[in-house]
Amino acid sequence: MTNGPAAPASRRLAGLAHDADGTPVPLAQERASSRRGIEDPFVGWTASIAITLVSLFLRLWKLGSPHSFEFDETYYAKDAWSLWHFGYAHNYIDNDGGVANKHILAGQTTHLWEKSASMVVHPEVGKWMIGTGERLFGFDPLGWRIVPAFVGSLLILVMIRFVRRLTGSTLLGCVAGVIVSCDGLEFVLSRLALLDIFVAFWLLCAVHCLVIDRDWYRARMAGLVPGQLGERSWGPVRALLFRPWLLASGVCWGLSCGSKWEAVYPLAAFGVLVVAWCAGARRSFGVGLAAPKALIVDGIPAFFHLVLVALVVYVATWTGWLMHSSQYVEYLSNTQYTHYVSGGSDCGKNITYDNSKHWPTADQPVKHGLPGLAQGLESLWYYHRDVYVFHTHFLTGCTHTYASQPRGWLLLNRPVGVDAQTGIQPGQDGCAAPKNSDCLRQVLLLGTPAVWWAGVLALLYALLMWIGARDWRFGIAVVGAASSWLPWFMYDDRPIFSFYSIITLPFVVLAITLALGKIFGSTRAPTARRTFGVVVGGSYVVLVLLNFAWFWPIYTDALLTHAQWLERIWFARWI
């Protein structure tokens, strides 16, 4: 198809464009054949990398401070070390009492573990990644935090490219990257050895691959369809059975679920959305009954590419566990675990769960080859069942100081304090507080209010645009936010924490950025509307930067007087 003068109006047909010679071509084919206009790739990559490097610098700044185990680092950092040295997680000496922690922080890395396996309750991808930093930089706070810092920075790079692909605008992609970079929740999680930053990173990569697949699918169909299809046609089938970007997405979904199970819900939601996109593409090419046809010819391949591939990747991430499954059989088939979950709980539950009768006995001979793999997979199934029971039954009714209800997460109802040093007296450690006062240091898992509060409004706008204007890009923000946030309401009777919403953040920022794009306007001409949009949008980005800078001290363990600290704790529930 070549570019040329428009065909005469008398020769135009409904739903058709025309070549220079007047040959009718389906509009769907014309649109699918040409990607959304994306600006100079050199400028795009230069800006993307520059923002990423600045973000990485901020995340590496004094990364080893405080020199302590912060929040659940006490579990994941030690599990990561065990995985790289033994292939499975060990119990450490007097783990709850902190004896092992003191020795580790003093530089001791040997004779700290028991022979028994540890009952870990989260998958292992994030811990393997944390352990990579420990292998390279040592078993200390810098070692177990450096990989999260790099992954958190890479998340920003992926976010820029993701939004740039959706909008065709380098400016909007960079705006999205700056907003994510300046969100306190993403920033602090990038400086902690927790698992949630890995879930968010792989989940965003998975969704980005889905968007690339959407473009690939439509361009491929445009190249296969010679003209407008008939109502009875199914459209191309065999040529669209293998979809490389859908396969890549499945791998990323497996790694995301392999960091924490919470990624399962967005996987299901976006799987449905992919089939809906395929149905829309087939309908645009004239296929009748496109939805049921797409469910068959696109839904089944999508299930294989996404769900089955994700499952295979997920199981593969348990390779270390499978190679040492006999250690877990020996530990979990005895009465210690039964006593721990049924008699050792202080949550006021009257639940008895004797897992010993479900596990294979410890004296069963260890098999090798394919029988050994089957034996290991059977044990892994039992293990997952026990972990599921732990999460859904034995934590019910428990309490935690920083636990919160998911209905308030997007409004920052209850941040999580991961470290605090209080009572620092005037003159001590540089404290400049007046007499009868003191100083303190704190690390608080708190999102930047200018991001999250604006994000709530942006999500409502996205819902209207998706339904009213039928703009599929806003649908990504809505589906992503809903599938990563709403499922937590099913578990609000157990301790859950606001920082779990990190997997919602990319979709919140996407909604904000798309709304800013509407404010900027589509024209580049220096009109009054364009000027107004740039001023409003630019002012918002500056507000985010200033808001992030204001909270910087409580994100980075900086020394504050008590009065300075109170200026940043805007609500009583933030204490």
PDB file of C-alpha atoms in Angstrom, residues 5-246:
ATOM      1  CA  PRO A   5      -4.238  11.342  -2.789  1.00  0.00           C
ATOM      2  CA  ALA A   6      -7.503  10.333  -1.232  1.00  0.00           C
ATOM      3  CA  ALA A   7      -9.975   8.455  -3.370  1.00  0.00           C
ATOM      4  CA  PRO A   8     -13.040  10.384  -4.560  1.00  0.00           C
ATOM      5  CA  ALA A   9     -15.899  10.424  -2.108  1.00  0.00           C
ATOM      6  CA  SER A  10     -18.121   8.531  -4.562  1.00  0.00           C
ATOM      7  CA  ARG A  11     -15.725   5.621  -4.525  1.00  0.00           C
ATOM      8  CA  ARG A  12     -15.388   5.372  -0.769  1.00  0.00           C
ATOM      9  CA  LEU A  13     -17.040   2.423   0.898  1.00  0.00           C
ATOM     10  CA  ALA A  14     -18.062   2.202   4.531  1.00  0.00           C
ATOM     11  CA  GLY A  15     -15.245   0.861   6.663  1.00  0.00           C
ATOM     12  CA  LEU A  16     -12.700   1.001   3.815  1.00  0.00           C
ATOM     13  CA  ALA A  17      -9.618   3.045   3.068  1.00  0.00           C
ATOM     14  CA  HIS A  18      -8.147   3.212  -0.440  1.00  0.00           C
ATOM     15  CA  ASP A  19      -4.790   2.787  -2.101  1.00  0.00           C
ATOM     16  CA  ALA A  20      -3.512   5.395  -4.524  1.00  0.00           C
ATOM     17  CA  ASP A  21      -5.083   3.469  -7.371  1.00  0.00           C
ATOM     18  CA  GLY A  22      -8.449   3.452  -5.598  1.00  0.00           C
ATOM     19  CA  THR A  23      -8.327  -0.201  -4.494  1.00  0.00           C
ATOM     20  CA  PRO A  24     -10.409  -0.540  -1.314  1.00  0.00           C
ATOM     21  CA  VAL A  25      -8.498  -1.684   1.771  1.00  0.00           C
ATOM     22  CA  PRO A  26     -10.095  -2.415   5.178  1.00  0.00           C
ATOM     23  CA  LEU A  27      -9.483   0.338   7.681  1.00  0.00           C
ATOM     24  CA  ALA A  28      -8.604  -2.329  10.236  1.00  0.00           C
ATOM     25  CA  GLN A  29      -5.816  -3.565   7.959  1.00  0.00           C
ATOM     26  CA  GLU A  30      -4.511  -0.062   7.407  1.00  0.00           C
ATOM     27  CA  ARG A  31      -4.460   0.723  11.109  1.00  0.00           C
ATOM     28  CA  ALA A  32      -2.895  -2.578  12.119  1.00  0.00           C
ATOM     29  CA  SER A  33      -0.182  -2.330   9.462  1.00  0.00           C
ATOM     30  CA  SER A  34       1.143   0.916  10.887  1.00  0.00           C
ATOM     31  CA  ARG A  35       2.286   1.162  14.491  1.00  0.00           C
ATOM     32  CA  ARG A  36       1.333   4.116  16.587  1.00  0.00           C
ATOM     33  CA  GLY A  37       3.661   6.959  15.745  1.00  0.00           C
ATOM     34  CA  ILE A  38       6.601   6.685  18.130  1.00  0.00           C
ATOM     35  CA  GLU A  39       9.205   9.419  18.278  1.00  0.00           C
ATOM     36  CA  ASP A  40      12.941   9.227  17.585  1.00  0.00           C
ATOM     37  CA  PRO A  41      14.212   5.996  19.217  1.00  0.00           C
ATOM     38  CA  PHE A  42      17.633   7.499  20.005  1.00  0.00           C
ATOM     39  CA  VAL A  43      16.035  10.317  21.998  1.00  0.00           C
ATOM     40  CA  GLY A  44      13.678   7.845  23.614  1.00  0.00           C
ATOM     41  CA  TRP A  45      16.409   5.479  24.780  1.00  0.00           C
ATOM     42  CA  THR A  46      18.716   8.292  25.879  1.00  0.00           C
ATOM     43  CA  ALA A  47      16.020   9.856  28.045  1.00  0.00           C
ATOM     44  CA  SER A  48      14.922   6.465  29.401  1.00  0.00           C
ATOM     45  CA  ILE A  49      18.437   5.446  30.409  1.00  0.00           C
ATOM     46  CA  ALA A  50      19.195   8.870  31.913  1.00  0.00           C
ATOM     47  CA  ILE A  51      16.145   8.732  34.204  1.00  0.00           C
ATOM     48  CA  THR A  52      16.981   5.137  35.135  1.00  0.00           C
ATOM     49  CA  LEU A  53      20.568   5.982  36.044  1.00  0.00           C
ATOM     50  CA  VAL A  54      19.506   8.921  38.218  1.00  0.00           C
ATOM     51  CA  SER A  55      16.964   6.657  39.922  1.00  0.00           C
ATOM     52  CA  LEU A  56      19.625   4.000  40.487  1.00  0.00           C
ATOM     53  CA  PHE A  57      21.958   6.566  42.035  1.00  0.00           C
ATOM     54  CA  LEU A  58      19.264   7.631  44.502  1.00  0.00           C
ATOM     55  CA  ARG A  59      18.537   4.003  45.417  1.00  0.00           C
ATOM     56  CA  LEU A  60      22.205   3.174  45.966  1.00  0.00           C
ATOM     57  CA  TRP A  61      22.785   6.225  48.173  1.00  0.00           C
ATOM     58  CA  LYS A  62      23.859   4.929  51.610  1.00  0.00           C
ATOM     59  CA  LEU A  63      22.178   1.636  50.786  1.00  0.00           C
ATOM     60  CA  GLY A  64      23.898  -0.234  53.607  1.00  0.00           C
ATOM     61  CA  SER A  65      22.395   2.075  56.238  1.00  0.00           C
ATOM     62  CA  PRO A  66      20.898   1.261  58.658  1.00  0.00           C
ATOM     63  CA  HIS A  67      23.213  -1.637  59.396  1.00  0.00           C
ATOM     64  CA  SER A  68      20.477  -3.955  60.587  1.00  0.00           C
ATOM     65  CA  PHE A  69      17.793  -6.363  59.469  1.00  0.00           C
ATOM     66  CA  GLU A  70      14.816  -4.203  58.555  1.00  0.00           C
ATOM     67  CA  PHE A  71      11.353  -5.721  58.933  1.00  0.00           C
ATOM     68  CA  ASP A  72      11.135  -9.068  57.063  1.00  0.00           C
ATOM     69  CA  GLU A  73      14.716  -8.867  55.842  1.00  0.00           C
ATOM     70  CA  THR A  74      15.386 -11.151  58.785  1.00  0.00           C
ATOM     71  CA  TYR A  75      13.675 -13.947  56.845  1.00  0.00           C
ATOM     72  CA  TYR A  76      14.414 -13.301  53.190  1.00  0.00           C
ATOM     73  CA  ALA A  77      18.081 -12.297  53.484  1.00  0.00           C
ATOM     74  CA  LYS A  78      18.906 -15.460  55.451  1.00  0.00           C
ATOM     75  CA  ASP A  79      16.775 -17.680  53.215  1.00  0.00           C
ATOM     76  CA  ALA A  80      18.607 -16.224  50.200  1.00  0.00           C
ATOM     77  CA  TRP A  81      21.991 -17.061  51.718  1.00  0.00           C
ATOM     78  CA  SER A  82      20.835 -20.602  52.469  1.00  0.00           C
ATOM     79  CA  LEU A  83      19.502 -21.144  48.937  1.00  0.00           C
ATOM     80  CA  TRP A  84      22.832 -20.249  47.363  1.00  0.00           C
ATOM     81  CA  HIS A  85      24.852 -22.361  49.808  1.00  0.00           C
ATOM     82  CA  PHE A  86      22.637 -25.390  50.433  1.00  0.00           C
ATOM     83  CA  GLY A  87      19.943 -25.316  47.748  1.00  0.00           C
ATOM     84  CA  TYR A  88      17.146 -24.947  50.293  1.00  0.00           C
ATOM     85  CA  ALA A  89      16.277 -22.686  53.235  1.00  0.00           C
ATOM     86  CA  HIS A  90      17.776 -23.657  56.601  1.00  0.00           C
ATOM     87  CA  ASN A  91      16.611 -22.806  60.081  1.00  0.00           C
ATOM     88  CA  TYR A  92      19.056 -20.538  61.914  1.00  0.00           C
ATOM     89  CA  ILE A  93      20.062 -20.792  65.549  1.00  0.00           C
ATOM     90  CA  ASP A  94      17.610 -19.029  67.840  1.00  0.00           C
ATOM     91  CA  ASN A  95      16.121 -17.339  64.774  1.00  0.00           C
ATOM     92  CA  ASP A  96      13.288 -15.590  66.614  1.00  0.00           C
ATOM     93  CA  GLY A  97      15.591 -14.455  69.408  1.00  0.00           C
ATOM     94  CA  GLY A  98      17.898 -12.652  67.006  1.00  0.00           C
ATOM     95  CA  VAL A  99      21.096 -14.464  68.006  1.00  0.00           C
ATOM     96  CA  ALA A 100      21.891 -15.348  64.401  1.00  0.00           C
ATOM     97  CA  ASN A 101      21.147 -11.776  63.299  1.00  0.00           C
ATOM     98  CA  LYS A 102      23.714 -10.342  65.721  1.00  0.00           C
ATOM     99  CA  HIS A 103      26.421 -12.712  64.506  1.00  0.00           C
ATOM    100  CA  ILE A 104      25.630 -12.004  60.838  1.00  0.00           C
ATOM    101  CA  LEU A 105      25.772  -8.242  61.320  1.00  0.00           C
ATOM    102  CA  ALA A 106      29.107  -8.715  63.092  1.00  0.00           C
ATOM    103  CA  GLY A 107      30.471 -10.498  60.030  1.00  0.00           C
ATOM    104  CA  GLN A 108      30.087 -14.170  60.984  1.00  0.00           C
ATOM    105  CA  THR A 109      28.683 -16.356  58.214  1.00  0.00           C
ATOM    106  CA  THR A 110      29.366 -19.885  59.473  1.00  0.00           C
ATOM    107  CA  HIS A 111      27.962 -22.172  62.195  1.00  0.00           C
ATOM    108  CA  LEU A 112      24.730 -20.195  62.344  1.00  0.00           C
ATOM    109  CA  TRP A 113      22.255 -22.690  60.962  1.00  0.00           C
ATOM    110  CA  GLU A 114      20.565 -25.814  62.165  1.00  0.00           C
ATOM    111  CA  LYS A 115      20.319 -29.018  60.162  1.00  0.00           C
ATOM    112  CA  SER A 116      16.553 -28.766  59.700  1.00  0.00           C
ATOM    113  CA  ALA A 117      14.822 -27.148  56.738  1.00  0.00           C
ATOM    114  CA  SER A 118      12.929 -23.895  57.237  1.00  0.00           C
ATOM    115  CA  MET A 119       9.180 -23.728  56.676  1.00  0.00           C
ATOM    116  CA  VAL A 120       9.248 -20.847  54.170  1.00  0.00           C
ATOM    117  CA  VAL A 121       5.828 -19.498  53.191  1.00  0.00           C
ATOM    118  CA  HIS A 122       6.677 -17.661  49.967  1.00  0.00           C
ATOM    119  CA  PRO A 123       8.164 -18.860  46.667  1.00  0.00           C
ATOM    120  CA  GLU A 124      11.846 -18.543  45.935  1.00  0.00           C
ATOM    121  CA  VAL A 125      12.510 -16.351  42.867  1.00  0.00           C
ATOM    122  CA  GLY A 126      12.965 -13.156  44.869  1.00  0.00           C
ATOM    123  CA  LYS A 127      15.189 -14.915  47.384  1.00  0.00           C
ATOM    124  CA  TRP A 128      17.418 -16.337  44.658  1.00  0.00           C
ATOM    125  CA  MET A 129      17.746 -12.808  43.262  1.00  0.00           C
ATOM    126  CA  ILE A 130      18.552 -11.344  46.676  1.00  0.00           C
ATOM    127  CA  GLY A 131      21.130 -14.092  47.145  1.00  0.00           C
ATOM    128  CA  THR A 132      22.880 -13.022  43.940  1.00  0.00           C
ATOM    129  CA  GLY A 133      23.787  -9.741  45.621  1.00  0.00           C
ATOM    130  CA  GLU A 134      24.950 -11.572  48.751  1.00  0.00           C
ATOM    131  CA  ARG A 135      27.225 -13.786  46.655  1.00  0.00           C
ATOM    132  CA  LEU A 136      28.771 -10.768  44.928  1.00  0.00           C
ATOM    133  CA  PHE A 137      28.917  -8.211  47.752  1.00  0.00           C
ATOM    134  CA  GLY A 138      28.795 -10.267  50.931  1.00  0.00           C
ATOM    135  CA  PHE A 139      26.294 -11.343  53.571  1.00  0.00           C
ATOM    136  CA  ASP A 140      25.564  -7.877  54.928  1.00  0.00           C
ATOM    137  CA  PRO A 141      22.911  -5.148  54.432  1.00  0.00           C
ATOM    138  CA  LEU A 142      24.557  -3.850  51.247  1.00  0.00           C
ATOM    139  CA  GLY A 143      24.759  -7.359  49.832  1.00  0.00           C
ATOM    140  CA  TRP A 144      21.137  -8.255  50.396  1.00  0.00           C
ATOM    141  CA  ARG A 145      19.780  -4.862  49.287  1.00  0.00           C
ATOM    142  CA  ILE A 146      21.742  -4.185  46.120  1.00  0.00           C
ATOM    143  CA  VAL A 147      19.766  -6.441  43.768  1.00  0.00           C
ATOM    144  CA  PRO A 148      16.424  -4.926  44.891  1.00  0.00           C
ATOM    145  CA  ALA A 149      17.947  -1.500  44.141  1.00  0.00           C
ATOM    146  CA  PHE A 150      18.836  -2.540  40.595  1.00  0.00           C
ATOM    147  CA  VAL A 151      15.492  -4.268  40.040  1.00  0.00           C
ATOM    148  CA  GLY A 152      13.602  -1.238  41.361  1.00  0.00           C
ATOM    149  CA  SER A 153      15.532   0.940  38.900  1.00  0.00           C
ATOM    150  CA  LEU A 154      14.885  -1.466  36.031  1.00  0.00           C
ATOM    151  CA  LEU A 155      11.186  -1.302  36.875  1.00  0.00           C
ATOM    152  CA  ILE A 156      11.377   2.427  36.122  1.00  0.00           C
ATOM    153  CA  LEU A 157      13.034   1.743  32.770  1.00  0.00           C
ATOM    154  CA  VAL A 158      10.350  -0.787  31.850  1.00  0.00           C
ATOM    155  CA  MET A 159       7.661   1.689  32.923  1.00  0.00           C
ATOM    156  CA  ILE A 160       9.063   4.364  30.616  1.00  0.00           C
ATOM    157  CA  ARG A 161       9.193   2.018  27.641  1.00  0.00           C
ATOM    158  CA  PHE A 162       5.759   0.599  28.467  1.00  0.00           C
ATOM    159  CA  VAL A 163       4.033   3.988  28.528  1.00  0.00           C
ATOM    160  CA  ARG A 164       5.995   5.171  25.502  1.00  0.00           C
ATOM    161  CA  ARG A 165       4.722   2.197  23.517  1.00  0.00           C
ATOM    162  CA  LEU A 166       1.150   2.819  24.631  1.00  0.00           C
ATOM    163  CA  THR A 167       1.158   6.526  23.856  1.00  0.00           C
ATOM    164  CA  GLY A 168       3.843   6.945  21.191  1.00  0.00           C
ATOM    165  CA  SER A 169       5.197   9.813  23.306  1.00  0.00           C
ATOM    166  CA  THR A 170       8.696   9.956  24.766  1.00  0.00           C
ATOM    167  CA  LEU A 171       7.565  12.843  26.955  1.00  0.00           C
ATOM    168  CA  LEU A 172       4.740  10.862  28.536  1.00  0.00           C
ATOM    169  CA  GLY A 173       6.978   7.834  28.972  1.00  0.00           C
ATOM    170  CA  CYS A 174       9.512   9.968  30.824  1.00  0.00           C
ATOM    171  CA  VAL A 175       6.783  11.549  32.933  1.00  0.00           C
ATOM    172  CA  ALA A 176       5.655   8.067  33.991  1.00  0.00           C
ATOM    173  CA  GLY A 177       9.238   7.112  34.826  1.00  0.00           C
ATOM    174  CA  VAL A 178       9.795  10.214  36.942  1.00  0.00           C
ATOM    175  CA  ILE A 179       6.549   9.638  38.856  1.00  0.00           C
ATOM    176  CA  VAL A 180       7.448   6.022  39.645  1.00  0.00           C
ATOM    177  CA  SER A 181      10.989   7.024  40.561  1.00  0.00           C
ATOM    178  CA  CYS A 182       9.647   9.615  43.001  1.00  0.00           C
ATOM    179  CA  ASP A 183       7.129   7.356  44.700  1.00  0.00           C
ATOM    180  CA  GLY A 184       8.191   6.657  48.264  1.00  0.00           C
ATOM    181  CA  LEU A 185       6.779   3.138  48.341  1.00  0.00           C
ATOM    182  CA  GLU A 186       8.717   2.037  45.258  1.00  0.00           C
ATOM    183  CA  PHE A 187      11.807   3.882  46.472  1.00  0.00           C
ATOM    184  CA  VAL A 188      11.931   2.279  49.921  1.00  0.00           C
ATOM    185  CA  LEU A 189      11.081  -1.218  48.644  1.00  0.00           C
ATOM    186  CA  SER A 190      13.965  -0.803  46.172  1.00  0.00           C
ATOM    187  CA  ARG A 191      16.230  -0.411  49.212  1.00  0.00           C
ATOM    188  CA  LEU A 192      14.979  -3.423  51.162  1.00  0.00           C
ATOM    189  CA  ALA A 193      15.482  -7.167  50.804  1.00  0.00           C
ATOM    190  CA  LEU A 194      11.765  -7.891  50.570  1.00  0.00           C
ATOM    191  CA  LEU A 195      10.026  -9.853  47.826  1.00  0.00           C
ATOM    192  CA  ASP A 196       7.419  -7.346  46.666  1.00  0.00           C
ATOM    193  CA  ILE A 197       9.655  -5.303  44.370  1.00  0.00           C
ATOM    194  CA  PHE A 198      10.381  -8.474  42.385  1.00  0.00           C
ATOM    195  CA  VAL A 199       6.678  -9.289  42.057  1.00  0.00           C
ATOM    196  CA  ALA A 200       6.009  -5.784  40.725  1.00  0.00           C
ATOM    197  CA  PHE A 201       8.945  -5.859  38.303  1.00  0.00           C
ATOM    198  CA  TRP A 202       8.127  -9.192  36.683  1.00  0.00           C
ATOM    199  CA  LEU A 203       4.416  -8.358  36.600  1.00  0.00           C
ATOM    200  CA  LEU A 204       5.075  -5.106  34.734  1.00  0.00           C
ATOM    201  CA  CYS A 205       7.379  -6.940  32.316  1.00  0.00           C
ATOM    202  CA  ALA A 206       4.593  -9.475  31.704  1.00  0.00           C
ATOM    203  CA  VAL A 207       2.005  -6.785  30.931  1.00  0.00           C
ATOM    204  CA  HIS A 208       4.457  -4.926  28.709  1.00  0.00           C
ATOM    205  CA  CYS A 209       4.975  -8.118  26.701  1.00  0.00           C
ATOM    206  CA  LEU A 210       1.199  -8.444  26.353  1.00  0.00           C
ATOM    207  CA  VAL A 211       0.968  -4.966  24.842  1.00  0.00           C
ATOM    208  CA  ILE A 212       3.782  -5.785  22.405  1.00  0.00           C
ATOM    209  CA  ASP A 213       1.923  -8.994  21.549  1.00  0.00           C
ATOM    210  CA  ARG A 214      -1.231  -6.987  20.858  1.00  0.00           C
ATOM    211  CA  ASP A 215       0.668  -4.892  18.304  1.00  0.00           C
ATOM    212  CA  TRP A 216       2.339  -7.994  16.848  1.00  0.00           C
ATOM    213  CA  TYR A 217      -0.976  -9.844  16.574  1.00  0.00           C
ATOM    214  CA  ARG A 218      -2.736  -7.044  14.694  1.00  0.00           C
ATOM    215  CA  ALA A 219       0.205  -6.398  12.382  1.00  0.00           C
ATOM    216  CA  ARG A 220       0.465 -10.113  11.672  1.00  0.00           C
ATOM    217  CA  MET A 221      -3.224 -10.358  10.928  1.00  0.00           C
ATOM    218  CA  ALA A 222      -3.033  -7.352   8.621  1.00  0.00           C
ATOM    219  CA  GLY A 223      -0.295  -9.086   6.661  1.00  0.00           C
ATOM    220  CA  LEU A 224      -2.309 -12.302   6.386  1.00  0.00           C
ATOM    221  CA  VAL A 225      -5.723 -10.888   5.499  1.00  0.00           C
ATOM    222  CA  PRO A 226      -5.973  -9.744   1.853  1.00  0.00           C
ATOM    223  CA  GLY A 227      -9.249  -7.893   2.360  1.00  0.00           C
ATOM    224  CA  GLN A 228     -12.345  -7.566   4.465  1.00  0.00           C
ATOM    225  CA  LEU A 229     -13.365 -10.976   5.812  1.00  0.00           C
ATOM    226  CA  GLY A 230     -16.881 -12.335   5.666  1.00  0.00           C
ATOM    227  CA  GLU A 231     -19.240 -12.820   8.595  1.00  0.00           C
ATOM    228  CA  ARG A 232     -18.748 -16.591   8.513  1.00  0.00           C
ATOM    229  CA  SER A 233     -14.975 -16.424   8.385  1.00  0.00           C
ATOM    230  CA  TRP A 234     -12.830 -17.281  11.409  1.00  0.00           C
ATOM    231  CA  GLY A 235      -9.865 -15.297  10.177  1.00  0.00           C
ATOM    232  CA  PRO A 236      -6.257 -16.550  10.343  1.00  0.00           C
ATOM    233  CA  VAL A 237      -5.752 -19.445  12.770  1.00  0.00           C
ATOM    234  CA  ARG A 238      -2.608 -21.529  12.168  1.00  0.00           C
ATOM    235  CA  ALA A 239      -0.361 -18.565  11.495  1.00  0.00           C
ATOM    236  CA  LEU A 240      -1.299 -17.087  14.893  1.00  0.00           C
ATOM    237  CA  LEU A 241      -0.892 -20.219  17.002  1.00  0.00           C
ATOM    238  CA  PHE A 242       2.646 -19.332  18.071  1.00  0.00           C
ATOM    239  CA  ARG A 243       3.026 -15.856  19.531  1.00  0.00           C
ATOM    240  CA  PRO A 244       6.556 -15.083  20.772  1.00  0.00           C
ATOM    241  CA  TRP A 245       5.660 -12.093  22.924  1.00  0.00           C
ATOM    242  CA  LEU A 246       2.830 -13.999  24.562  1.00  0.00           C
TER     243      LEU A 246
END
